[in-house]
Coordinates of C-alpha atoms in Angstrom, one line a residue:
M1085 CA -77.2 -20.5 -181.4
H1086 CA -77.4 -19.9 -185.1
P1087 CA -78.8 -16.7 -186.6
L1088 CA -82.2 -16.9 -188.2
P1089 CA -82.2 -17.3 -192.0
R1090 CA -84.1 -14.0 -192.3
S1091 CA -84.6 -11.1 -189.9
L1092 CA -86.5 -7.9 -189.8
E1093 CA -85.3 -4.3 -189.1
P1094 CA -87.1 -2.8 -186.1
A1095 CA -89.3 0.2 -186.9
S1096 CA -88.8 3.4 -185.0
G1097 CA -90.3 3.3 -181.5
E1098 CA -91.3 -0.4 -181.9
S1099 CA -91.7 -2.5 -178.8
L1100 CA -90.4 -6.0 -178.2
V1101 CA -94.0 -7.3 -178.4
S1102 CA -94.4 -5.8 -181.9
Y1103 CA -91.0 -7.1 -183.1
L1104 CA -91.8 -10.7 -182.0
L1105 CA -95.1 -10.6 -183.7
R1106 CA -93.9 -9.1 -186.9
L1107 CA -90.7 -11.2 -187.1
G1108 CA -92.7 -14.4 -186.3
H1109 CA -95.2 -13.5 -189.0
R1110 CA -92.4 -13.1 -191.6
L1111 CA -90.9 -16.5 -190.6
S1112 CA -94.2 -18.3 -189.9
L1113 CA -93.0 -19.0 -186.4
P1114 CA -94.9 -18.4 -183.1
P1115 CA -93.4 -15.7 -180.8
L1116 CA -92.8 -18.3 -178.1
Q1117 CA -90.5 -20.3 -180.4
L1118 CA -88.4 -17.1 -181.1
I1119 CA -88.0 -16.6 -177.4
R1120 CA -86.8 -20.1 -176.8
A1121 CA -84.4 -19.9 -179.8
A1122 CA -82.9 -16.8 -178.1
G1123 CA -82.1 -18.9 -175.0
W1124 CA -84.6 -17.0 -172.7
T1125 CA -85.9 -20.3 -171.3
D1126 CA -85.4 -19.1 -167.7
R1127 CA -87.8 -16.2 -168.2
V1128 CA -90.4 -18.2 -170.2
Q1129 CA -93.2 -20.3 -168.7
A1130 CA -94.9 -23.3 -170.5
H1131 CA -97.2 -21.5 -172.8
H1132 CA -96.8 -17.7 -172.3
I1133 CA -94.2 -15.0 -172.2
P1134 CA -94.1 -12.9 -169.0
G1135 CA -94.4 -9.2 -169.2
S1136 CA -91.1 -8.7 -167.4
L1137 CA -89.2 -9.1 -170.7
L1138 CA -90.7 -5.9 -171.9
L1139 CA -89.2 -4.0 -168.9
N1140 CA -85.6 -5.0 -169.0
L1141 CA -83.2 -7.5 -170.5
T1142 CA -80.0 -8.6 -169.0
G1143 CA -76.8 -8.2 -171.0
P1144 CA -76.6 -11.9 -172.0
E1145 CA -80.3 -11.9 -173.0
A1146 CA -79.9 -8.9 -175.2
Q1147 CA -76.7 -10.3 -176.8
G1148 CA -78.4 -13.7 -177.4
F1149 CA -81.4 -12.2 -179.1
A1150 CA -79.1 -9.8 -181.1
R1151 CA -77.2 -12.8 -182.5
L1152 CA -80.4 -14.6 -183.4
T1153 CA -81.9 -11.6 -185.2
R1154 CA -78.7 -10.1 -186.6
Q1155 CA -78.9 -6.9 -184.6
T1156 CA -76.8 -5.2 -181.9
A1157 CA -77.5 -5.6 -178.2
E1158 CA -78.3 -1.8 -178.1
E1159 CA -80.9 -2.2 -180.8
V1160 CA -82.5 -5.1 -178.8
S1161 CA -82.5 -3.2 -175.5
A1162 CA -84.1 -0.3 -177.4
L1163 CA -87.2 -2.5 -177.9
T1164 CA -87.8 -2.6 -174.1
L1165 CA -89.0 0.2 -171.7
T1166 CA -85.7 0.3 -169.8
Q1167 CA -84.7 3.7 -171.4
W1168 CA -87.5 5.3 -169.4
R1169 CA -87.0 3.6 -166.0
D1170 CA -85.4 6.7 -164.5
R1171 CA -88.2 8.9 -165.8
Y1172 CA -91.3 6.7 -165.2
P1173 CA -91.2 5.0 -161.7
P1174 CA -93.7 2.2 -162.5
I1175 CA -91.1 0.7 -164.9
A1176 CA -88.4 0.5 -162.1
W1177 CA -91.0 -0.8 -159.6
S1178 CA -92.3 -3.5 -161.9
S1179 CA -88.7 -4.6 -162.8
V1180 CA -88.1 -6.0 -159.3
P1181 CA -87.9 -9.8 -159.4
G1182 CA -91.2 -11.3 -158.2
Q1183 CA -93.0 -8.0 -158.3
R1184 CA -96.3 -7.8 -160.1
P1185 CA -96.5 -5.3 -162.9
D1186 CA -97.6 -1.9 -161.7
P1187 CA -101.2 -1.0 -162.8
W1188 CA -99.8 2.2 -164.3
L1189 CA -98.1 0.0 -167.0
F1190 CA -100.1 -1.7 -169.8
V1191 CA -97.7 -4.5 -170.1
G1192 CA -99.7 -7.2 -172.0
S1193 CA -102.6 -5.1 -173.2
P1194 CA -101.5 -1.8 -174.6
R1195 CA -103.8 0.7 -176.3
Y1196 CA -103.2 1.1 -180.0
C1197 CA -103.7 3.4 -183.0
P1198 CA -105.4 1.5 -186.0
T1199 CA -103.8 3.7 -188.5
C1200 CA -100.3 3.1 -187.1
L1201 CA -101.0 -0.7 -187.2
A1202 CA -102.0 -0.4 -190.8
G1203 CA -98.5 0.5 -191.6
D1204 CA -96.9 2.8 -194.2
C1205 CA -96.1 2.1 -197.8
T1206 CA -92.9 0.2 -197.2
P1207 CA -93.0 -3.5 -198.3
A1208 CA -92.2 -4.8 -194.8
Q1209 CA -95.1 -3.0 -193.3
Q1210 CA -97.5 -3.8 -196.1
L1211 CA -96.8 -7.5 -195.5
H1212 CA -96.4 -7.6 -191.7
G1213 CA -98.3 -4.5 -190.5
G1214 CA -97.1 -1.4 -188.8
P1215 CA -95.4 -1.5 -185.4
W1216 CA -97.0 -1.7 -181.9
R1217 CA -95.2 1.3 -180.3
K1218 CA -93.5 1.2 -176.9
L1219 CA -95.3 4.4 -175.9
W1220 CA -98.7 2.6 -176.0
H1221 CA -97.7 0.6 -172.9
L1222 CA -97.6 3.8 -170.9
P1223 CA -101.1 4.8 -169.6
F1224 CA -100.5 8.5 -169.9
V1225 CA -100.2 8.1 -173.6
F1226 CA -103.8 8.3 -174.6
S1227 CA -103.7 9.6 -178.2
C1228 CA -101.7 9.3 -181.4
V1229 CA -100.4 12.8 -182.1
E1230 CA -99.3 11.9 -185.6
H1231 CA -102.8 10.8 -186.7
Q1232 CA -104.7 13.1 -184.2
T1233 CA -106.8 10.4 -182.8
Y1234 CA -107.5 8.7 -179.4
L1235 CA -106.0 5.3 -179.0
E1236 CA -108.2 2.3 -179.0
A1237 CA -108.5 0.4 -175.7
S1238 CA -110.1 -2.9 -176.9
C1239 CA -111.0 -5.0 -179.9
S1240 CA -114.2 -3.7 -181.6
R1241 CA -115.1 -7.3 -182.4
C1242 CA -114.7 -9.1 -179.0
G1243 CA -114.5 -6.2 -176.6
Q1244 CA -111.3 -7.5 -175.0
P1245 CA -109.2 -6.9 -173.0
R1246 CA -111.6 -6.5 -170.1
A1247 CA -108.8 -6.9 -167.6
I1248 CA -105.1 -6.3 -167.4
S1249 CA -103.0 -9.3 -168.2
G1250 CA -99.5 -10.1 -167.0
R1251 CA -98.7 -11.9 -170.2
L1252 CA -96.6 -10.1 -172.8
I1253 CA -98.4 -11.8 -175.7
E1254 CA -101.7 -13.7 -175.8
R1255 CA -101.6 -17.1 -177.5
A1256 CA -97.8 -16.9 -177.8
N1257 CA -97.7 -20.3 -179.4
D1258 CA -100.0 -19.3 -182.3
H1259 CA -98.2 -18.5 -185.6
T1260 CA -101.4 -18.2 -187.8
L1261 CA -102.3 -14.6 -186.8
H1262 CA -101.3 -11.4 -188.4
P1263 CA -99.6 -8.9 -186.0
A1264 CA -102.6 -6.6 -186.4
Q1265 CA -105.2 -9.3 -185.5
C1266 CA -106.7 -9.6 -182.0
R1267 CA -105.1 -12.5 -180.2
W1268 CA -107.5 -12.7 -177.3
T1269 CA -109.2 -16.1 -176.9
I1270 CA -113.0 -16.4 -177.4
G1271 CA -115.2 -19.3 -176.7
T1272 CA -114.6 -22.1 -174.2
P1273 CA -112.4 -25.1 -175.2
T1274 CA -113.9 -28.6 -175.1
Q1275 CA -112.6 -32.1 -175.7
K1276 CA -113.7 -31.8 -179.3
R1277 CA -112.8 -28.2 -180.0
K1278 CA -109.8 -26.2 -179.1
S1279 CA -109.9 -22.6 -178.1
R1280 CA -109.6 -20.0 -180.9
A1281 CA -108.5 -16.5 -181.2
C1282 CA -110.9 -13.6 -181.9
G1283 CA -108.9 -12.7 -185.0
G1284 CA -110.5 -9.3 -185.4
R1285 CA -108.5 -6.8 -187.4
L1286 CA -107.2 -4.0 -185.1
D1287 CA -105.8 -2.0 -188.0
Q1288 CA -109.3 -1.2 -189.4
R1289 CA -111.7 1.2 -187.8
V1290 CA -115.4 0.4 -187.7
A1291 CA -117.5 2.2 -190.3
T1292 CA -119.5 4.3 -187.8
D1293 CA -116.4 5.4 -185.8
P1294 CA -116.1 8.9 -187.2
Y1295 CA -119.6 9.6 -186.0
R1296 CA -119.4 7.7 -182.7
R1297 CA -116.0 8.5 -181.3
P1298 CA -114.8 12.1 -180.8
H1299 CA -111.4 13.2 -181.8
P1300 CA -108.9 15.0 -179.5
T1301 CA -109.0 18.8 -179.6
P1302 CA -105.8 20.8 -180.4
G1303 CA -105.5 21.5 -176.7
I1304 CA -105.6 17.8 -175.8
L1305 CA -103.0 17.1 -178.4
R1306 CA -100.7 19.8 -177.0
F1307 CA -101.2 18.3 -173.5
Q1308 CA -100.3 14.9 -174.9
Q1309 CA -97.1 16.4 -176.5
S1310 CA -96.2 18.0 -173.2
L1311 CA -96.4 14.6 -171.4
L1312 CA -94.3 12.9 -174.1
A1313 CA -91.7 15.7 -173.6
R1314 CA -91.2 14.3 -170.1
L1315 CA -89.6 11.2 -171.7
D1316 CA -87.2 13.3 -173.8
P1317 CA -83.5 13.3 -172.7
L1318 CA -83.6 17.1 -172.7
T1319 CA -85.9 16.9 -169.6
P1320 CA -84.1 16.1 -166.4
A1321 CA -85.0 12.6 -165.3
S1322 CA -85.8 13.6 -161.7
D1323 CA -88.2 16.3 -162.9
A1324 CA -90.0 13.9 -165.2
S1325 CA -90.2 11.2 -162.5
E1326 CA -91.6 13.6 -159.9
Y1327 CA -94.1 15.2 -162.2
L1328 CA -95.4 11.9 -163.5
T1329 CA -95.8 10.6 -159.9
D1330 CA -97.6 13.9 -159.0
L1331 CA -99.9 13.4 -162.0
R1332 CA -100.6 9.8 -160.9
L1333 CA -101.5 10.9 -157.3
A1334 CA -103.6 13.8 -158.5
T1335 CA -105.5 11.5 -160.9
A1336 CA -106.2 9.1 -158.1
L1337 CA -107.3 11.9 -155.8
I1338 CA -109.9 13.1 -158.3
A1339 CA -111.1 9.6 -158.9
T1340 CA -111.4 8.6 -155.3
T1341 CA -113.2 11.8 -154.3
W1342 CA -115.5 12.0 -157.4
P1343 CA -117.6 14.0 -158.0
V1344 CA -115.9 16.6 -155.7
G1345 CA -113.3 17.4 -158.3
Q1346 CA -115.7 17.4 -161.2
H1347 CA -115.2 21.1 -161.7
L1348 CA -111.6 20.5 -162.8
L1349 CA -112.8 18.5 -165.9
D1350 CA -113.8 19.8 -169.3
T1351 CA -117.5 19.0 -169.7
A1352 CA -116.7 16.8 -172.8
F1353 CA -115.0 14.3 -170.5
A1354 CA -117.4 14.2 -167.6
G1355 CA -119.5 11.3 -168.9
H1356 CA -116.5 9.1 -169.7
V1357 CA -114.9 9.8 -166.3
A1358 CA -118.1 9.2 -164.5
A1359 CA -118.5 5.8 -166.2
Y1360 CA -114.9 4.9 -165.2
V1361 CA -115.5 5.9 -161.6
H1362 CA -118.7 4.0 -161.4
S1363 CA -117.0 0.9 -162.8
A1364 CA -114.2 1.2 -160.2
S1365 CA -116.7 1.7 -157.4
V1366 CA -118.7 -1.4 -158.4
N1367 CA -115.5 -3.5 -158.5
S1368 CA -114.4 -2.1 -155.1
S1369 CA -117.8 -2.5 -153.4
T1370 CA -117.0 -6.1 -152.2
S1371 CA -113.3 -5.4 -151.5
N1372 CA -111.5 -4.4 -148.3
D1373 CA -110.0 -1.0 -147.8
L1374 CA -106.6 -1.9 -149.2
Q1375 CA -108.0 -3.5 -152.3
H1376 CA -110.3 -0.5 -152.7
S1377 CA -107.3 1.9 -152.8
R1378 CA -105.5 -0.3 -155.3
L1379 CA -108.5 -0.4 -157.6
R1380 CA -108.7 3.4 -157.5
D1381 CA -105.0 3.6 -158.4
V1382 CA -105.7 1.9 -161.8
P1383 CA -105.8 4.3 -164.8
P1384 CA -108.8 4.1 -167.1
R1385 CA -108.5 1.8 -170.1
D1386 CA -110.7 4.1 -172.0
S1387 CA -108.4 6.7 -173.6
I1388 CA -111.0 9.5 -173.5
A1389 CA -111.6 9.1 -169.8
C1390 CA -107.9 8.8 -169.2
A1391 CA -107.3 12.1 -171.1
G1392 CA -110.0 13.9 -169.1
L1393 CA -108.6 12.7 -165.8
L1394 CA -105.0 13.4 -166.6
R1395 CA -105.9 16.9 -167.9
A1396 CA -107.9 17.6 -164.7
A1397 CA -105.0 16.3 -162.6
H1398 CA -102.6 18.6 -164.5
A1399 CA -104.9 21.6 -163.8
L1400 CA -104.8 20.6 -160.1
L1401 CA -101.0 20.5 -160.0
E1402 CA -100.8 23.9 -161.8
A1403 CA -102.9 25.6 -159.1
D1404 CA -101.1 28.5 -157.3
D1405 CA -102.2 27.3 -153.9
L1406 CA -101.9 23.5 -154.3
S1407 CA -102.5 22.9 -150.6
E1408 CA -105.8 24.8 -150.6
H1409 CA -107.0 22.8 -153.6
L1410 CA -105.9 19.5 -152.2
S1411 CA -107.6 20.2 -148.9
H1412 CA -111.0 20.5 -150.6
L1413 CA -110.5 17.0 -152.1
V1414 CA -108.6 15.2 -149.3
H1415 CA -111.0 15.8 -146.4
T1416 CA -114.2 13.8 -146.8
P1417 CA -117.0 14.8 -144.3
G1418 CA -117.4 12.2 -141.7
E1419 CA -114.2 10.3 -142.5
R1420 CA -110.8 10.6 -140.9
P1421 CA -108.2 11.7 -143.5
T1422 CA -105.9 8.8 -142.7
R1423 CA -108.6 6.3 -143.6
T1424 CA -109.5 7.6 -147.0
P1425 CA -108.4 5.4 -150.0
W1426 CA -106.3 8.1 -151.5
V1427 CA -104.1 8.5 -148.3
R1428 CA -103.1 4.9 -148.7
I1429 CA -102.2 5.5 -152.3
Y1430 CA -100.2 8.6 -151.3
A1431 CA -98.3 6.7 -148.6
R1432 CA -97.0 4.3 -151.3
H1433 CA -95.7 7.1 -153.5
E1434 CA -94.8 9.9 -151.1
N1435 CA -91.0 9.3 -151.5
S1436 CA -91.3 9.6 -155.3
C1437 CA -93.4 12.7 -155.7
S1438 CA -92.1 16.3 -155.9
P1439 CA -91.2 18.3 -152.8
R1440 CA -94.0 20.8 -153.7
F1441 CA -96.7 18.1 -153.7
R1442 CA -95.3 16.5 -150.6
D1443 CA -95.3 19.7 -148.7
A1444 CA -98.9 20.3 -149.7
A1445 CA -100.1 16.8 -149.0
E1446 CA -98.4 15.8 -145.8
P1447 CA -100.2 18.2 -143.4
L1448 CA -103.5 17.2 -144.9
T1449 CA -103.0 13.5 -144.8
R1450 CA -101.2 13.3 -141.5
T1451 CA -98.7 11.0 -143.2
Y1452 CA -95.0 11.7 -143.1
R1453 CA -91.9 10.4 -144.7
K1454 CA -89.8 8.0 -142.7
I1455 CA -86.2 8.2 -141.7
G1456 CA -84.5 4.8 -141.4
G1457 CA -87.1 2.8 -143.3
P1458 CA -90.7 1.9 -142.8
Q1459 CA -90.2 1.4 -139.0
G1460 CA -88.2 4.6 -138.6
F1461 CA -89.1 8.1 -137.5
R1462 CA -91.2 10.6 -139.2
A1463 CA -89.1 13.1 -141.2
P1464 CA -89.4 16.8 -140.6
L1465 CA -92.0 18.5 -142.9
R1466 CA -90.5 22.0 -143.0
D1467 CA -87.1 23.5 -142.7
D1468 CA -88.0 27.2 -143.3
Y1469 CA -88.4 28.0 -139.5
R1470 CA -86.9 26.6 -136.3
P1471 CA -88.8 24.8 -133.6
E1472 CA -87.1 26.8 -130.9
H1473 CA -89.1 29.8 -132.1
I1474 CA -92.4 28.2 -131.2
P1475 CA -93.8 28.8 -127.7
A1476 CA -95.6 26.0 -125.9
Y1477 CA -98.8 28.1 -125.9
L1478 CA -99.2 30.0 -129.2
E1479 CA -98.6 33.7 -128.9
L1480 CA -101.8 35.7 -128.4
D1481 CA -101.0 37.9 -131.4
W1482 CA -100.6 34.9 -133.7
H1483 CA -103.8 33.4 -132.4
E1484 CA -105.9 36.6 -132.9
R1485 CA -104.6 37.2 -136.4
Y1486 CA -104.9 33.6 -137.7
F1487 CA -107.1 31.4 -135.5
A1488 CA -109.7 33.8 -134.0
P1489 CA -112.1 33.2 -136.9
I1490 CA -112.2 29.5 -136.1
T1491 CA -115.1 29.1 -133.8
G1492 CA -116.5 26.1 -132.0
I1493 CA -113.0 25.0 -130.7
A1494 CA -111.7 26.3 -127.4
P1495 CA -108.9 28.9 -127.9
K1496 CA -106.9 27.0 -125.4
V1497 CA -107.0 23.9 -127.5
L1498 CA -106.3 25.8 -130.7
R1499 CA -103.2 27.6 -129.2
R1500 CA -101.8 24.4 -127.7
T1501 CA -102.5 22.2 -130.7
A1502 CA -101.1 24.7 -133.2
A1503 CA -97.9 25.0 -131.2
V1504 CA -97.4 21.2 -131.1
R1505 CA -98.2 20.8 -134.8
L1506 CA -95.7 23.5 -135.8
V1507 CA -93.0 21.9 -133.8
Q1508 CA -93.8 18.5 -135.3
W1509 CA -93.5 19.9 -138.8
A1510 CA -90.1 21.2 -137.9
I1511 CA -88.6 18.2 -136.1
G1512 CA -90.6 15.3 -137.4
G1513 CA -91.6 12.4 -135.1
P1514 CA -94.9 11.8 -133.4
L1515 CA -97.0 14.5 -131.8
D1516 CA -96.1 13.4 -128.3
E1517 CA -92.4 14.0 -129.0
A1518 CA -93.2 17.5 -130.3
A1519 CA -95.3 18.1 -127.1
A1520 CA -92.4 16.9 -124.9
Y1521 CA -90.1 19.3 -126.8
L1522 CA -92.3 22.1 -125.7
G1523 CA -92.4 20.9 -122.1
I1524 CA -96.0 19.7 -122.3
T1525 CA -96.3 16.8 -119.9
P1526 CA -97.6 13.7 -121.8
S1527 CA -99.4 12.4 -118.7
L1528 CA -101.6 15.5 -118.6
V1529 CA -102.3 16.0 -122.3
R1530 CA -102.2 13.2 -125.0
F1531 CA -102.2 14.1 -128.7
R1532 CA -103.9 11.7 -131.0
T1533 CA -105.0 12.1 -134.5
N1534 CA -108.4 10.4 -134.1
T1535 CA -109.2 12.5 -131.0
D1536 CA -108.3 15.7 -132.8
F1537 CA -110.4 14.7 -135.8
K1538 CA -113.5 13.9 -133.6
R1539 CA -113.1 17.2 -131.9
W1540 CA -113.3 19.1 -135.2
E1541 CA -116.2 16.9 -136.4
R1542 CA -118.2 17.6 -133.2
A1543 CA -117.6 21.4 -133.7
G1544 CA -118.8 21.2 -137.3
R1545 CA -115.5 22.4 -138.6
S1546 CA -113.1 21.0 -141.2
P1547 CA -109.6 20.1 -140.1
A1548 CA -108.5 21.5 -143.5
E1549 CA -109.4 25.0 -142.2
F1550 CA -107.0 24.6 -139.3
E1551 CA -104.2 23.2 -141.6
R1552 CA -104.6 26.1 -144.0
V1553 CA -104.3 28.7 -141.3
L1554 CA -101.4 26.8 -139.8
R1555 CA -99.6 26.9 -143.1
E1556 CA -100.2 30.7 -143.3
L1557 CA -98.6 31.1 -139.9
G1558 CA -95.7 28.9 -141.0
A1559 CA -95.2 31.2 -144.0
E1560 CA -94.9 34.2 -141.6
L1561 CA -92.3 32.4 -139.5
R1562 CA -90.3 32.0 -142.6
A1563 CA -90.3 35.8 -143.1
P1564 CA -91.2 37.2 -139.7
R1565 CA -92.4 40.7 -139.0
R1566 CA -90.0 41.0 -136.0
P1567 CA -87.1 39.0 -134.7
L1568 CA -88.2 35.7 -133.4
I1569 CA -87.7 34.7 -129.8
D1570 CA -85.7 31.6 -128.8
Y1571 CA -88.3 30.1 -126.5
Q1572 CA -86.5 26.8 -126.2
R1573 CA -83.5 28.7 -124.7
R1574 CA -85.9 30.3 -122.2
R1575 CA -87.5 26.9 -121.4
E1576 CA -84.1 25.3 -120.8
A1577 CA -83.0 28.2 -118.6
L1578 CA -86.1 27.9 -116.4
R1579 CA -86.5 24.2 -116.4
D1580 CA -86.3 23.8 -112.6
W1581 CA -86.5 27.4 -111.7
A1582 CA -88.2 29.3 -108.9
L1583 CA -87.8 32.8 -107.5
P1584 CA -84.9 32.9 -105.1
P1585 CA -86.0 33.8 -101.5
D1586 CA -84.1 37.0 -101.3
E1587 CA -85.5 38.3 -104.6
W1588 CA -89.0 37.3 -103.5
D1589 CA -88.5 39.2 -100.2
A1590 CA -87.4 42.2 -102.2
L1591 CA -90.4 42.0 -104.4
V1592 CA -93.0 41.7 -101.7
S1593 CA -91.3 44.6 -99.8
E1594 CA -92.3 46.9 -102.7
L1595 CA -96.0 46.0 -102.4
P1596 CA -98.1 49.0 -101.3
P1597 CA -99.6 48.7 -97.8
L1598 CA -103.2 47.5 -97.7
P1599 CA -105.8 49.1 -95.4
G1600 CA -107.0 47.1 -92.4
P1601 CA -105.4 44.7 -90.1
I1602 CA -105.4 41.6 -92.4
R1603 CA -102.2 40.9 -94.4
P1604 CA -102.2 38.4 -97.3
P1605 CA -99.7 35.5 -96.8
V1606 CA -96.5 35.8 -98.8
G1607 CA -94.8 32.6 -97.8
D1608 CA -93.4 29.8 -100.0
R1609 CA -96.7 28.8 -101.4
K1610 CA -97.3 32.2 -102.9
R1611 CA -93.6 32.3 -103.9
Q1612 CA -94.2 29.1 -105.9
D1613 CA -97.3 30.6 -107.6
A1614 CA -95.4 33.8 -108.3
S1615 CA -92.6 31.7 -109.9
V1616 CA -95.2 30.0 -112.1
Y1617 CA -96.6 33.3 -113.2
I1618 CA -93.1 34.6 -114.2
W1619 CA -92.3 31.3 -115.9
V1620 CA -95.5 31.7 -118.0
Q1621 CA -94.7 35.2 -119.0
V1622 CA -91.1 34.4 -120.0
T1623 CA -91.7 31.1 -121.8
Q1624 CA -95.2 31.7 -123.2
G1625 CA -96.2 28.3 -121.8
E1626 CA -99.2 27.2 -119.8
H1627 CA -99.2 27.3 -116.0
L1628 CA -100.3 23.6 -116.0
F1629 CA -96.8 22.6 -117.2
A1630 CA -94.7 25.0 -115.2
P1631 CA -92.0 23.6 -112.9
R1632 CA -92.9 23.6 -109.2
P1633 CA -89.6 22.8 -107.4
I1634 CA -90.6 24.5 -104.1
E1635 CA -93.9 22.5 -104.0
A1636 CA -92.0 19.3 -104.9
E1637 CA -89.9 19.5 -101.7
Q1638 CA -92.8 19.7 -99.4
P1639 CA -94.3 16.8 -97.5
Q1640 CA -97.1 14.9 -99.3
H1641 CA -99.9 16.4 -97.2
V1642 CA -98.6 19.9 -97.9
Q1643 CA -98.3 19.2 -101.6
R1644 CA -102.0 18.1 -101.6
E1645 CA -103.0 21.3 -99.7
W1646 CA -101.1 23.5 -102.1
A1647 CA -102.6 21.7 -105.1
L1648 CA -106.1 22.4 -103.9
R1649 CA -105.5 26.1 -103.7
R1650 CA -103.4 26.3 -106.9
N1651 CA -106.2 27.3 -109.4
T1652 CA -107.6 29.9 -107.1
T1653 CA -104.3 31.7 -106.7
W1654 CA -103.7 31.5 -110.4
Y1655 CA -107.2 32.9 -111.2
N1656 CA -106.6 35.8 -108.9
L1657 CA -103.2 36.6 -110.6
V1658 CA -104.6 36.7 -114.1
R1659 CA -108.2 38.0 -113.7
P1660 CA -108.6 41.6 -114.9
D1661 CA -110.7 42.7 -112.0
T1662 CA -108.7 41.0 -109.2
F1663 CA -108.1 42.2 -105.7
R1664 CA -105.7 45.0 -105.1
H1665 CA -103.0 42.8 -103.5
Y1666 CA -102.9 40.5 -106.6
A1667 CA -103.0 43.5 -109.0
D1668 CA -100.0 45.1 -107.3
L1669 CA -98.2 41.8 -107.1
R1670 CA -98.9 41.1 -110.8
E1671 CA -97.4 44.4 -111.8
L1672 CA -94.2 43.7 -110.0
L1673 CA -94.0 40.1 -111.3
A1674 CA -94.5 41.3 -114.9
E1675 CA -91.6 43.8 -114.6
Y1676 CA -89.5 41.0 -113.1
A1677 CA -90.4 38.7 -116.0
Q1678 CA -89.5 41.2 -118.6
Q1679 CA -86.1 41.7 -117.1
L1680 CA -85.5 38.0 -116.7
A1681 CA -86.4 37.4 -120.3
R1682 CA -83.9 40.0 -121.4
D1683 CA -81.2 38.4 -119.2
I1684 CA -81.8 35.0 -120.7
D1685 CA -81.9 36.2 -124.3
S1686 CA -78.7 38.1 -123.8
G1687 CA -77.0 35.3 -121.8
T1688 CA -76.2 37.6 -118.9
G1689 CA -77.8 38.7 -115.6
R1690 CA -79.2 37.2 -112.5
S1691 CA -78.8 33.7 -111.2
L1692 CA -81.4 31.2 -112.3
T1693 CA -80.9 28.7 -109.5
V1694 CA -83.4 27.8 -106.7
N1695 CA -82.3 28.9 -103.2
E1696 CA -84.9 27.7 -100.7
Q1697 CA -85.6 29.3 -97.4
P1698 CA -85.1 27.3 -94.3
D1699 CA -88.8 27.6 -93.5
A1700 CA -90.1 25.6 -96.4
H1701 CA -93.6 25.1 -95.0
A1702 CA -94.4 28.8 -94.7
Q1703 CA -97.7 29.8 -96.3

């Protein structure tokens, strides 16, 4: 490989696209011939240059092009976007072999500033035009800060590009065009006539432009500068990557739920954003759900609409209560959260966004990070409280302070569901596993997202309301008012527990005598029911899921008989205006439960084993 007879020094911030166009113009060579001369034949197809060359060059490729153009390999690599791959995730994703360019990269059709393309007063730029800048390939760059203008998205003559192209350079085998001329093909080729390029000058603004197109305000330019600062080496790469992913997700959320988030926009941008959303909606009307979500994850080509959406997305991210603001946008009336287009978008980027955004979004979307790959387990959502501090049936005080205002849903359902969700947030995995952790029998109660959503919909309530209150309770658990109870320790201690016969006899002997000849039965059936009552008081669980070891040892016909009378006995034990016998028994059982809880919490005290009486069938 011999060096070219003449070369060209790259301009500051110039892209590989620009350098190929300007060098080819100087040598009267098409860009495709320069690529082949550099030995990049494996990356080049018959008549076009793939966009992957802009993203990254291998060491041999950079060295070969450096020898050809009399540069260093570092100078050649600086023409690509590889320096930002750790700061802007779409670059890394699009660099994977065989992967299509991410829609959040304008690979083959960047926006441009006409004044920049016109060049400065240097001889090289007077002859070959100013550089196409690398920054213009990034969709979040919507303005030229130097010339205080919005970037142009298309040729004013032919209106192209109308779609994103994967080609790095259009008409790569054409050497007759100036670098600042539109290379998009117009007209249809025939046997007698070849296709031709538009040829419109992109370095010249139309005469009516100052009156037709607004200029960015100082606030918009400052916002643009803040975005560009994310690419600066002084900003930690991880912070930049997470913020730009958050910005992408917030932008997609506003677009997919439009016009719900219209209040986040400055009024000057509303018309441009509405036109973009309408165009995306028309394109997605004939597509399936997956294609719909992908269409809505494409940034606007129009730089004004893009500026408005990004500014609104930034305002959303800056909100003090991000979860509250997201909940207003995520939950669409009449639609399950997991089926909304944005949730599909979020699922693709959840591992790249910031922890703050993830913590706010995951409870609302019902999507969770996975441990062990896509087929692995859901990762825990929170680590600021422990699952053992959650009772199986939410404490009454917690329910009254947080969930009582939520009407239309049975308190029993609220208390049970809240406990399961809190545990799921802490341990990860599906809801059924969280329920099993609490001792809730899956065969009796099944937790499913769609059932939960339909219940809220029938009650005329929003699931976001429940999620918001649950987050508030989670915040209290992080800094509790009083020492938290280890309910899991209590559940483990009483897993197969029942009142020992001797202690039961001692309890019933303390019951005051009742008038009249009739004496209530105090056999094993009532001992079992009394054990359930104590278990509920100690573990804060539901009597439906309490262990019944005494009942389990009875013959089948006795078990059926006890089961028929189970609810009646329980009702008499808990009703406020119960019979005197049950009121007296309840008082004794409550005292016993308090002492038993203290013994378990301290690790000392009475035996917790079952010691059955010989007369197991006694009533």
